[in-house]
Short mmCIF file of C-alpha atoms and ligand atoms in Angstrom, two decimals:
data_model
loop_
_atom_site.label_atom_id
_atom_site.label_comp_id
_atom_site.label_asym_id
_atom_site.label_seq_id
_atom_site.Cartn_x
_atom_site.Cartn_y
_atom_site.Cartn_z
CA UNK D 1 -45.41 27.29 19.07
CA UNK D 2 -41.98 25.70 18.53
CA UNK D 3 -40.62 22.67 20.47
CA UNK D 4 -37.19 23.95 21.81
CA UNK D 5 -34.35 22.44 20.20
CA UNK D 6 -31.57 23.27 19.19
CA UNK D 7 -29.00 21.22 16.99
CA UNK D 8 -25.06 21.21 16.70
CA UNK D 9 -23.51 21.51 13.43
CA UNK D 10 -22.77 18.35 13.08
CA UNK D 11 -25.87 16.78 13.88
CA UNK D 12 -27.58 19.73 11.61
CA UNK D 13 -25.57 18.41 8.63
CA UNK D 14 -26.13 14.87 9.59
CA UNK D 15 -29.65 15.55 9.71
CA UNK D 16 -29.83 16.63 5.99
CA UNK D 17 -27.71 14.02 4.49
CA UNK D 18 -30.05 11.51 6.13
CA UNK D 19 -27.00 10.22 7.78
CA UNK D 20 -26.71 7.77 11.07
CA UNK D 21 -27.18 9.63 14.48
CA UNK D 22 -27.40 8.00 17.89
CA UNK D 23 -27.82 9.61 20.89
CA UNK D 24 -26.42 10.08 24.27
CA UNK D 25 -27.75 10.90 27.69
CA UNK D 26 -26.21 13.22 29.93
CA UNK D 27 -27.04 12.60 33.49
CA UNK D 28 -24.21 9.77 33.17
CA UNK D 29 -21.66 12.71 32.78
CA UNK D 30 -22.85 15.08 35.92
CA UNK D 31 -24.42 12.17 38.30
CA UNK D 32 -23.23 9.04 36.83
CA UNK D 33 -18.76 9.93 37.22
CA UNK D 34 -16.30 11.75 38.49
CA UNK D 35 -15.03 14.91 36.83
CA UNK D 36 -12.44 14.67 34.54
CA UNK D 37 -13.21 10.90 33.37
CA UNK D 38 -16.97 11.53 32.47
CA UNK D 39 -15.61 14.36 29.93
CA UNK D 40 -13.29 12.41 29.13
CA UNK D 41 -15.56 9.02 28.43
CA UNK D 42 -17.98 11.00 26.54
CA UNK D 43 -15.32 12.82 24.38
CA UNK D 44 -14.70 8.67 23.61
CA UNK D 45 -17.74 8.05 23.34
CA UNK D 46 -18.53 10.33 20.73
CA UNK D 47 -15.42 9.33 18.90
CA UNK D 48 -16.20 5.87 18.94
CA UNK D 49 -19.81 6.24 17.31
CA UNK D 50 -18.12 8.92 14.59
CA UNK D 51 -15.19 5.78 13.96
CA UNK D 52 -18.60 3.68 13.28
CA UNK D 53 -19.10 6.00 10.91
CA UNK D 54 -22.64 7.62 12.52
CA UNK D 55 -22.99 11.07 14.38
CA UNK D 56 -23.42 11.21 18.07
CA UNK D 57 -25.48 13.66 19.65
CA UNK D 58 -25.26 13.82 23.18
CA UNK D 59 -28.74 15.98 24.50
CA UNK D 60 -28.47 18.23 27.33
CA UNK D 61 -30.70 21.23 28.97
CA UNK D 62 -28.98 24.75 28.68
CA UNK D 63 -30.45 28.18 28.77
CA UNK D 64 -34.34 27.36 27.94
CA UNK D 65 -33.59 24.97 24.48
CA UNK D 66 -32.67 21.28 24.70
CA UNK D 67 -29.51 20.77 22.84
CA UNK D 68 -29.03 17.91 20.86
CA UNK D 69 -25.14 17.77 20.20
CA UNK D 70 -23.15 19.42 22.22
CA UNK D 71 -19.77 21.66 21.58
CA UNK D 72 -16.82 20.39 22.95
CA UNK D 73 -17.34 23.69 25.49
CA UNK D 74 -20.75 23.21 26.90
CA UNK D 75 -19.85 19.50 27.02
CA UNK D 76 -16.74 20.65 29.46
CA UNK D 77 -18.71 22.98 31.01
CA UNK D 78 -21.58 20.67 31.42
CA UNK D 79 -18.85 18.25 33.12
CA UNK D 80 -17.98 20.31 35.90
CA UNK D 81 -21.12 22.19 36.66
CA UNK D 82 -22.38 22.02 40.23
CA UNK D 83 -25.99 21.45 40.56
CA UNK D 84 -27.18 20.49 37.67
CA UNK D 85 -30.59 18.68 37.61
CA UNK D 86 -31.06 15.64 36.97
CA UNK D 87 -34.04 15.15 34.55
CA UNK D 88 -36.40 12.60 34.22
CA UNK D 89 -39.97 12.81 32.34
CA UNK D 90 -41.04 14.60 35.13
CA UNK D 91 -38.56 17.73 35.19
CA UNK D 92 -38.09 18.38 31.67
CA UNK D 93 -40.33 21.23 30.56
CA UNK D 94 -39.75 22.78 34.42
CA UNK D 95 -35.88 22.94 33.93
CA UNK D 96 -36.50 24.31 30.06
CA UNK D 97 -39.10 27.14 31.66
CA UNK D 98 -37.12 28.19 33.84
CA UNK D 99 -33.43 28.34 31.91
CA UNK D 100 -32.07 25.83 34.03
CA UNK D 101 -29.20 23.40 33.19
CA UNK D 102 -30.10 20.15 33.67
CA UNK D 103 -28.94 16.09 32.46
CA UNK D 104 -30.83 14.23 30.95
CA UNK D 105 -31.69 10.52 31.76
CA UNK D 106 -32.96 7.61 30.13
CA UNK D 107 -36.10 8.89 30.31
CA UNK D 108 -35.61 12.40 29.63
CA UNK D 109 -33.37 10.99 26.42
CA UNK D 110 -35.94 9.02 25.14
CA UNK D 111 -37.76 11.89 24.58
CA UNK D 112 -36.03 14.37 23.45
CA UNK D 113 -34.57 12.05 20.89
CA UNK D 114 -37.14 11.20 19.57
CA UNK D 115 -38.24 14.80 19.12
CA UNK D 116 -35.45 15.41 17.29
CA UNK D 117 -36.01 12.53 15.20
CA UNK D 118 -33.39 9.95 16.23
CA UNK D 119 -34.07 6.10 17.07
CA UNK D 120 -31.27 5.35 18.75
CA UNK D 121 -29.42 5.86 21.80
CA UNK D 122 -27.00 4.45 23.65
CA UNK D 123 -25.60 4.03 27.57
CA UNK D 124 -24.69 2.47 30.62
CA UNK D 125 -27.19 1.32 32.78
CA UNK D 126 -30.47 1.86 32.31
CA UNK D 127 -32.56 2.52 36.08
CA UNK D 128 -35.19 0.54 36.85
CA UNK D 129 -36.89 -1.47 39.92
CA UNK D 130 -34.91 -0.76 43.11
CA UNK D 131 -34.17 -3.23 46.02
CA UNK D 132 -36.79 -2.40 48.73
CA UNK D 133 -39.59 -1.27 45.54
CA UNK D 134 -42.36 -2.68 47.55
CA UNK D 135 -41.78 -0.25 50.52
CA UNK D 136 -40.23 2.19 49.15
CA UNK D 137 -42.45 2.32 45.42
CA UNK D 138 -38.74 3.24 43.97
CA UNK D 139 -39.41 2.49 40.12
CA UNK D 140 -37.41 4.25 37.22
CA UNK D 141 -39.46 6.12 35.16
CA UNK D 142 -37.28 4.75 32.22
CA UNK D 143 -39.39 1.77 32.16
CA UNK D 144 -42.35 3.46 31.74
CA UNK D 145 -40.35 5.72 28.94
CA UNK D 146 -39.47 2.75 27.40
CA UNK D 147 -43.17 1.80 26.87
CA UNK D 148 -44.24 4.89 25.67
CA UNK D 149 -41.41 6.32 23.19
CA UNK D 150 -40.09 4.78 20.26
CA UNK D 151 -36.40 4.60 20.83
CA UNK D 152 -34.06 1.50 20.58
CA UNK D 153 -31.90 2.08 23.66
CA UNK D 154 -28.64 0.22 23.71
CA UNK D 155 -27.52 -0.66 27.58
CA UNK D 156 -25.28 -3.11 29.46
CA UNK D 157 -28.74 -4.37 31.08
CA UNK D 158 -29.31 -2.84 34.77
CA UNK D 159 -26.97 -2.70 37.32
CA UNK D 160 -27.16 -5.10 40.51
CA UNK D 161 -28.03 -2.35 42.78
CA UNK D 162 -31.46 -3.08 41.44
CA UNK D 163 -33.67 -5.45 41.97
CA UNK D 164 -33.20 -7.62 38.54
CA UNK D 165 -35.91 -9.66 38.57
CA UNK D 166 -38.48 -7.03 39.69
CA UNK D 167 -37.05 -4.78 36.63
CA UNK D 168 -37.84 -7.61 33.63
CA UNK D 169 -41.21 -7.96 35.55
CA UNK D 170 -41.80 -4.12 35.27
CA UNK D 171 -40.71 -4.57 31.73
CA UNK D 172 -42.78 -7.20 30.67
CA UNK D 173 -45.56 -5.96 32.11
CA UNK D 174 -45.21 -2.51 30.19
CA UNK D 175 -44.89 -4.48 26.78
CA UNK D 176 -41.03 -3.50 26.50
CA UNK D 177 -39.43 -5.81 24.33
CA UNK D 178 -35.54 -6.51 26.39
CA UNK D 179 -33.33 -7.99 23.83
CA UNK D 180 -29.85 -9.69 24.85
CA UNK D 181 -27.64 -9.25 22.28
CA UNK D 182 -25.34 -12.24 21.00
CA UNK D 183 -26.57 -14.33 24.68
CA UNK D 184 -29.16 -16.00 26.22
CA UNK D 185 -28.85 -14.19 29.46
CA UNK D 186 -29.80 -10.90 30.99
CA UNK D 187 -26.35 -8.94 31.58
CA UNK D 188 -26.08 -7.11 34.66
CA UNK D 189 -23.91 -4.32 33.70
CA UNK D 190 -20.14 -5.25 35.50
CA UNK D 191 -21.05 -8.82 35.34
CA UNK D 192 -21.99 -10.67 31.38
CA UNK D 193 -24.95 -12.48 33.06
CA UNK D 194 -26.97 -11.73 36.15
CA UNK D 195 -28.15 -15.68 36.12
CA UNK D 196 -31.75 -14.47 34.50
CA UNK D 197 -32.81 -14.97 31.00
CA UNK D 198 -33.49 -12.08 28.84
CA UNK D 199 -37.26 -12.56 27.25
CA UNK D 200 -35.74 -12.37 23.63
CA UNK D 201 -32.78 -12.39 21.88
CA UNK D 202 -31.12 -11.12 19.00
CA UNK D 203 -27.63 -11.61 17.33
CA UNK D 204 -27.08 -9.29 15.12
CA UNK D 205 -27.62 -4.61 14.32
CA UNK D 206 -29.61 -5.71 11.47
CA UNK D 207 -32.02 -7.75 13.29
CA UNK D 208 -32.61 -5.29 15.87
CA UNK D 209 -33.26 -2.34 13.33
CA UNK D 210 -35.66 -4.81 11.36
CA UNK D 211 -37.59 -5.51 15.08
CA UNK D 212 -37.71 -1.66 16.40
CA UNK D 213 -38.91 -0.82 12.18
CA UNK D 214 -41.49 -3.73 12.58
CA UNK D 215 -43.04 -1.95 16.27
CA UNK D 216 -43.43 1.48 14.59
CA UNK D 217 -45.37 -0.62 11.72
CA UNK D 218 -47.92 -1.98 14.12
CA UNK D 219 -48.17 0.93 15.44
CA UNK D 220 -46.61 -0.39 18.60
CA UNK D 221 -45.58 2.58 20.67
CA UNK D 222 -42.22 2.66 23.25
CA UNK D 223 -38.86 1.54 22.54
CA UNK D 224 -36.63 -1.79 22.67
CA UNK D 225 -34.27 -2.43 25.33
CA UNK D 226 -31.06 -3.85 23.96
CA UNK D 227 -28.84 -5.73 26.96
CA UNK D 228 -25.33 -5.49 25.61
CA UNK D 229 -23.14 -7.93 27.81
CA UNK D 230 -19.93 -5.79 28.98
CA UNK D 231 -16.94 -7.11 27.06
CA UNK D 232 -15.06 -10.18 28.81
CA UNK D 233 -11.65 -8.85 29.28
CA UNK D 234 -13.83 -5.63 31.20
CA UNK D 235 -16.10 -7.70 33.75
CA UNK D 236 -15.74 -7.53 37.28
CA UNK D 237 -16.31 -10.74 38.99
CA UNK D 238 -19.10 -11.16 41.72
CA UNK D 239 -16.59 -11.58 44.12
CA UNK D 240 -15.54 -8.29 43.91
CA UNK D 241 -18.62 -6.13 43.18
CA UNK D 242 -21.45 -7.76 45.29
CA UNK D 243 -19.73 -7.08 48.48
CA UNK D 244 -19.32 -3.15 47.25
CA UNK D 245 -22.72 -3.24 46.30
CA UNK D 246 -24.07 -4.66 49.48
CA UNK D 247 -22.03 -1.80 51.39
CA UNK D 248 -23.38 1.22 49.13
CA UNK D 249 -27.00 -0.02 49.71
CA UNK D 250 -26.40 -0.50 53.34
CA UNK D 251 -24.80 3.03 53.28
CA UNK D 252 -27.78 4.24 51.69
CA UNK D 253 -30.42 2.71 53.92
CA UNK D 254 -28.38 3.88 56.96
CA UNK D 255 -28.26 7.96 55.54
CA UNK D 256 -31.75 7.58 54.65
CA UNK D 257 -30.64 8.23 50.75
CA UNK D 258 -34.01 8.67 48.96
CA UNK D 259 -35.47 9.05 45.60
CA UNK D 260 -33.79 10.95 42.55
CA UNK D 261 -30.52 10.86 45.00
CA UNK D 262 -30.21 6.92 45.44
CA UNK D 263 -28.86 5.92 41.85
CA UNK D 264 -26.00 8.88 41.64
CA UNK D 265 -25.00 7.63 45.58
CA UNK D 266 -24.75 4.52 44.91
CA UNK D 267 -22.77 5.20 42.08
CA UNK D 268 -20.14 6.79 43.27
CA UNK D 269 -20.03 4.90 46.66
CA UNK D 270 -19.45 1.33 44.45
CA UNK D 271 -16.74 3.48 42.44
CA UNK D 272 -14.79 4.35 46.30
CA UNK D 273 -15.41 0.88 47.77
CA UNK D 274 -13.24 -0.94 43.96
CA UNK D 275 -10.89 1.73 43.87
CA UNK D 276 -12.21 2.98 40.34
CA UNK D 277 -12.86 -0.46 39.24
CA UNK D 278 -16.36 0.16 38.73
CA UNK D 279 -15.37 3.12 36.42
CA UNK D 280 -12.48 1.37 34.32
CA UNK D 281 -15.57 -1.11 33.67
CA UNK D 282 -18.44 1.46 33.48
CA UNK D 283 -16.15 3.16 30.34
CA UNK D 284 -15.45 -0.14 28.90
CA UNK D 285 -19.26 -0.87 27.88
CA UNK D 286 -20.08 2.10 27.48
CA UNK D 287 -17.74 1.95 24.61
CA UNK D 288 -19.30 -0.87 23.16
CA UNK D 289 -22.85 -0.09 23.92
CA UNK D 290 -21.81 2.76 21.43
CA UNK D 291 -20.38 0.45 18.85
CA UNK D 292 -23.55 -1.34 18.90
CA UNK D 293 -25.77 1.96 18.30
CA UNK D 294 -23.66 2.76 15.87
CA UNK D 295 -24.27 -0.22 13.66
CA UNK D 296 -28.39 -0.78 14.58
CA UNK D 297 -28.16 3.32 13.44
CA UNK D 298 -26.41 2.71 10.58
CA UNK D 299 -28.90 -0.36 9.54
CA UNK D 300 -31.37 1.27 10.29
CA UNK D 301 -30.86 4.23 8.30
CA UNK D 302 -29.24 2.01 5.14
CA UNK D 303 -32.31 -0.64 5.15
CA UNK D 304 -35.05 2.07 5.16
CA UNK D 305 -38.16 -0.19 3.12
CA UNK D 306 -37.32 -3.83 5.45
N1 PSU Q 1 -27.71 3.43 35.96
C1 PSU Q 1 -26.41 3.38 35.67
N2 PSU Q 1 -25.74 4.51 35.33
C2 PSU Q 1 -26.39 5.71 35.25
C3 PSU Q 1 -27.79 5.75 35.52
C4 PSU Q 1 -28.40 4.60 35.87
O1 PSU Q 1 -25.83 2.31 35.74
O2 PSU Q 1 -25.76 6.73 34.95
C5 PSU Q 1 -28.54 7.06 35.39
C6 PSU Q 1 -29.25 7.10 34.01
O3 PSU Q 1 -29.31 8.45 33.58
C7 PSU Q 1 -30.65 6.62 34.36
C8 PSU Q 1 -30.83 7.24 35.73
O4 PSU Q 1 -31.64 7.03 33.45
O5 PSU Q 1 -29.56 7.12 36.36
C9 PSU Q 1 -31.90 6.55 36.53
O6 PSU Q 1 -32.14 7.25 37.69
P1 PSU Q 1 -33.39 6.85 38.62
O7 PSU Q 1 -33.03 5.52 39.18
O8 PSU Q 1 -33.43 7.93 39.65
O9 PSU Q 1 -34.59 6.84 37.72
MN1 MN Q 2 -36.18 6.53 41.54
#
């Protein structure tokens, strides 16, 4: 039996030269923005890890294999498909039975990543405890991903529509190590800080590759959380995101939004209410989250006996 992969060229040949790869998820291009910018952001996004000098390879479901790279075609067909699932842990092996297409998330990238051998990923916003958890029992299954497979994932923290401190509970709990890079404090993906300390801290790619190399020689399984604070001149000030989040969840809560359907609502509701603000930002560190993977790739693939 086989596991069902399949590789671009490009990752292929990056594969063999032993070369830098990080990875992308995919739910952040059919559930995460609006068609034409999320083919457009990941078309940057990919450019900006290649500029790094390492190979992206963004993983998708298509026609019964998991596809780690895609073509610039399936990734602009992938764009503008209608009803694609959204795959966490839980949907993965359904979608690839039955030849669905389906977007993978944190979760879902975690592991297929690391079945194809690659350490690190990058992103947005990683999901985690939502608002309302201890009603509603609304926890990610990237934080349990995160304990269990052994991928350094690169985010802007967690977005406010969550409940912050709940998620670093959830986290420490599950043994995740969450690592603010170059700050003290917990980002909270539009804003630098979100007020809350991050458990650790790290200031450098180096540092991080040494930590994640250092779990897998313990025999520590799951992954690293790196918080990556949006760039200054990309924030959005409290003033004018809280309000837009406080309206989305209210929205929500009102239409009875539930389950796999909150984060991608709430999403594009905050993106309606700032008039694409939320977007212009959301690109921004997504940008730099790559940069980031890039080098702790790059490290860790250069440093191989630290
Ligand atoms: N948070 C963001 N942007 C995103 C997501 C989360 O700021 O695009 C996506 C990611 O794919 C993440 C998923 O893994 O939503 C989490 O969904 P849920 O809350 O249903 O687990
Ligand atoms: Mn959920």
């Amino acid at each position: 039996m086989t596991v069902p992969l399949t590789f671009s060229d490009e990752v292929l040949q990056a594969h063999t030269e032993g070369r830098a790869i990080v990875a992308l998820e995919s739910t952040i291009i059919t559930h995460g923005m609006p068609w034409p910018q999320n083919v457009e952001t990941a078309r940057l996004v990919e450019a900006e890890i290649r500029k790094s000098g390492a190979i992206p390879a963004t993983i998708a479901v298509m026609a019964g294999f998991v596809h780690i790279g895609l073509s610039e075609a399936k990734l602009d067909f992938l764009g503008q498909s209608q009803g694609v699932m959204k795959l966490s842990r839980a949907d993965l092996a359904v979608c690839l039975a039955q030849g669905k297409i389906g977007a993978t998330t944190v979760a879902a990238t975690m592991i297929c990543a690391h079945l194809a051998g690659i350490s690190v990923f990058a992103t947005g916003g990683i999901g985690g405890v939502h608002r309302g958890a201890e009603r509603t029992f609304d926890v990610s299954a990237d934080l349990m991903e995160l304990a269990r497979t052994p991928v350094t994932v690169v985010a802007a923290g967690a977005k406010a529509i969550l409940d912050l401190p709940k998620t670093l509970e959830v986290l420490e709990t599950q043994g995740v190590p969450v690592i603010a890079f170059g700050q003290d404090d917990f980002p909270a993906f539009w804003s630098r800080s979100s007020g809350l300390k991050a458990p650790l801290r790290l200031d450098s790619a180096r540092e991080i590759a040494a930590a994640h190399r250092m779990r897998g020689r313990l025999g520590l399984p799951g992954g690293q959380l790196v918080a990556n604070p949006i760039p200054q001149d990309a924030e959005i000030g409290r003033a004018v995101i809280d309000p837009a989040i406080e309206q989305a969840l209210a929205e929500a809560a009102a239409r009875g939004i539930a389950a796999k359907a909150v984060t991608p609502f709430l999403l594009q509701r905050i993106f309606e209410l700032t008039d694409g603000r939320s977007l212009t930002a959301n690109i921004a560190l997504v940008l730099n989250n790559a940069r980031l993977g890039a080098a702790i790739a790059l490290a860790l693939a250069t440093d191989k006996d630290t």
